[in-house]
């Protein structure tokens, strides 16, 4: 449970976070029609087995989202929601749904299995699972004591 209200922003955002490549992570965007989708909300959690990214992308088809890993272990999630075509005869009463491109980038830790990254989309939520390598435990050798 957080003691910091969620309306004050994500308390875990940090411009000094070595894994975040989003320079504006710590600065929530203003509440403009185009900003609502410009930076989709996401969670990044670490379990003993994997790093799990969940990104809210409602109304986006999986074909409109790209998940890539660039050189240097950089996970990149990007996509675009196209703007609805406006007809000359249409009269709009409200326009609240957002459109536009988004891009999120994160530097992955060194202990991940790059070749086993998986992504799935269900109910407007993209889940990217990045498995971890098993930690090598130090080899302990018992030494016989003579005498």
Coordinates of N, CA and C in Angstrom, one line a residue, residues 3-59:
X3 N 1.6 5.2 0.6 CA 1.2 6.4 1.3 C 1.1 7.6 0.5
X4 N 1.6 7.5 -0.7 CA 1.6 8.7 -1.6 C 0.4 8.5 -2.6
X5 N -0.5 9.5 -2.6 CA -1.7 9.4 -3.5 C -1.3 9.2 -5.0
X6 N -2.0 8.4 -5.7 CA -1.6 8.1 -7.1 C -1.8 9.3 -8.0
X7 N -2.6 10.3 -7.6 CA -2.7 11.5 -8.4 C -1.5 12.4 -8.4
X8 N -0.5 12.1 -7.5 CA 0.7 12.9 -7.5 C 1.8 12.3 -8.4
X9 N 1.4 11.3 -9.2 CA 2.3 10.7 -10.1 C 2.9 9.4 -9.5
X10 N 3.6 8.7 -10.4 CA 4.2 7.4 -10.0 C 5.4 7.6 -9.1
X11 N 5.3 7.3 -7.8 CA 6.4 7.6 -6.9 C 7.7 6.8 -7.3
X12 N 7.6 5.8 -8.1 CA 8.7 5.0 -8.5 C 9.4 5.6 -9.7
X13 N 8.8 6.5 -10.4 CA 9.5 7.1 -11.5 C 10.7 7.9 -11.0
X14 N 11.7 7.8 -11.8 CA 12.9 8.5 -11.3 C 13.8 8.8 -12.5
X15 N 14.2 10.0 -12.7 CA 15.0 10.4 -13.8 C 16.4 9.8 -13.6
X16 N 16.8 9.3 -12.4 CA 18.1 8.7 -12.2 C 18.0 7.2 -12.3
X17 N 16.9 6.6 -12.6 CA 16.8 5.2 -12.7 C 17.7 4.7 -13.9
X18 N 18.6 3.8 -13.6 CA 19.6 3.4 -14.7 C 18.9 2.5 -15.7
X19 N 17.7 2.0 -15.5 CA 17.1 1.1 -16.4 C 16.1 1.9 -17.3
X20 N 15.7 3.0 -17.0 CA 14.7 3.8 -17.7 C 15.4 4.6 -18.8
X21 N 14.9 4.5 -20.0 CA 15.5 5.4 -21.1 C 14.4 6.5 -21.4
X22 N 13.3 6.5 -20.7 CA 12.3 7.6 -21.0 C 12.7 8.8 -20.1
X23 N 13.3 9.8 -20.8 CA 13.8 10.9 -20.0 C 12.7 11.7 -19.3
X24 N 11.4 11.6 -19.7 CA 10.3 12.3 -19.1 C 9.5 11.4 -18.2
X25 N 10.0 10.2 -17.8 CA 9.2 9.3 -17.0 C 8.8 10.0 -15.7
X26 N 9.6 10.7 -15.1 CA 9.3 11.3 -13.8 C 8.4 12.6 -13.9
X27 N 8.1 13.0 -15.2 CA 7.3 14.2 -15.4 C 6.1 13.8 -16.1
X28 N 4.9 13.6 -15.5 CA 3.7 13.2 -16.2 C 3.3 14.3 -17.2
X29 N 2.8 13.8 -18.3 CA 2.4 14.7 -19.4 C 1.2 15.5 -19.0
X30 N 1.0 16.6 -19.5 CA -0.2 17.4 -19.2 C -1.5 16.6 -19.7
X31 N -2.6 17.0 -19.3 CA -3.8 16.3 -19.6 C -4.4 17.0 -20.9
X32 N -3.7 16.8 -22.0 CA -4.2 17.3 -23.3 C -4.8 16.1 -24.1
X33 N -5.6 16.3 -25.1 CA -6.2 15.2 -25.8 C -5.2 14.3 -26.4
X34 N -4.0 14.9 -26.9 CA -3.1 14.0 -27.5 C -2.1 13.3 -26.6
X35 N -2.0 13.9 -25.3 CA -1.0 13.3 -24.4 C -1.5 12.1 -23.7
X36 N -2.8 11.9 -23.7 CA -3.4 10.7 -23.0 C -2.9 9.4 -23.5
X37 N -2.6 9.4 -24.8 CA -2.1 8.1 -25.4 C -0.6 8.2 -25.8
X38 N -0.1 9.4 -25.7 CA 1.3 9.5 -26.1 C 2.3 8.7 -25.3
X39 N 1.9 8.4 -24.1 CA 2.8 7.7 -23.2 C 1.9 6.7 -22.4
X40 N 1.6 5.5 -22.9 CA 0.6 4.6 -22.3 C 1.1 4.2 -20.9
X41 N 0.2 4.0 -20.0 CA 0.6 3.6 -18.6 C 1.1 2.2 -18.6
X42 N 2.1 1.9 -17.8 CA 2.7 0.6 -17.7 C 3.2 0.2 -16.4
X43 N 3.4 -1.0 -16.1 CA 4.0 -1.5 -14.9 C 5.1 -2.4 -15.3
X44 N 6.2 -2.4 -14.5 CA 7.3 -3.3 -14.7 C 7.6 -3.9 -13.3
X45 N 7.4 -5.2 -13.3 CA 7.7 -5.9 -12.0 C 8.7 -7.0 -12.2
X46 N 9.4 -7.3 -11.2 CA 10.5 -8.3 -11.2 C 10.1 -9.4 -10.3
X47 N 10.1 -10.6 -10.8 CA 9.9 -11.8 -10.0 C 11.2 -12.6 -9.9
X48 N 11.3 -13.6 -9.1 CA 12.5 -14.4 -9.1 C 12.9 -15.0 -10.5
X49 N 11.8 -15.2 -11.3 CA 12.1 -15.9 -12.6 C 12.2 -14.9 -13.8
X50 N 11.5 -13.7 -13.7 CA 11.5 -12.9 -14.9 C 11.2 -11.4 -14.6
X51 N 11.4 -10.6 -15.6 CA 10.9 -9.2 -15.6 C 9.6 -9.2 -16.4
X52 N 8.6 -8.6 -15.9 CA 7.3 -8.6 -16.6 C 6.8 -7.1 -16.8
X53 N 6.6 -6.8 -18.0 CA 6.1 -5.4 -18.4 C 4.7 -5.6 -18.8
X54 N 3.8 -4.7 -18.3 CA 2.4 -4.7 -18.7 C 2.1 -3.3 -19.1
X55 N 1.6 -3.2 -20.4 CA 1.4 -1.8 -21.0 C -0.1 -1.8 -21.4
X56 N -0.8 -0.7 -20.9 CA -2.2 -0.5 -21.3 C -2.2 0.1 -22.7
X57 N -2.8 -0.6 -23.6 CA -3.0 -0.1 -25.0 C -4.4 -0.5 -25.5
X58 N -5.4 0.1 -24.8 CA -6.8 -0.2 -25.2 C -7.1 0.3 -26.7
X59 N -7.8 -0.6 -27.4 CA -8.2 -0.2 -28.7 C -7.2 -0.4 -29.8

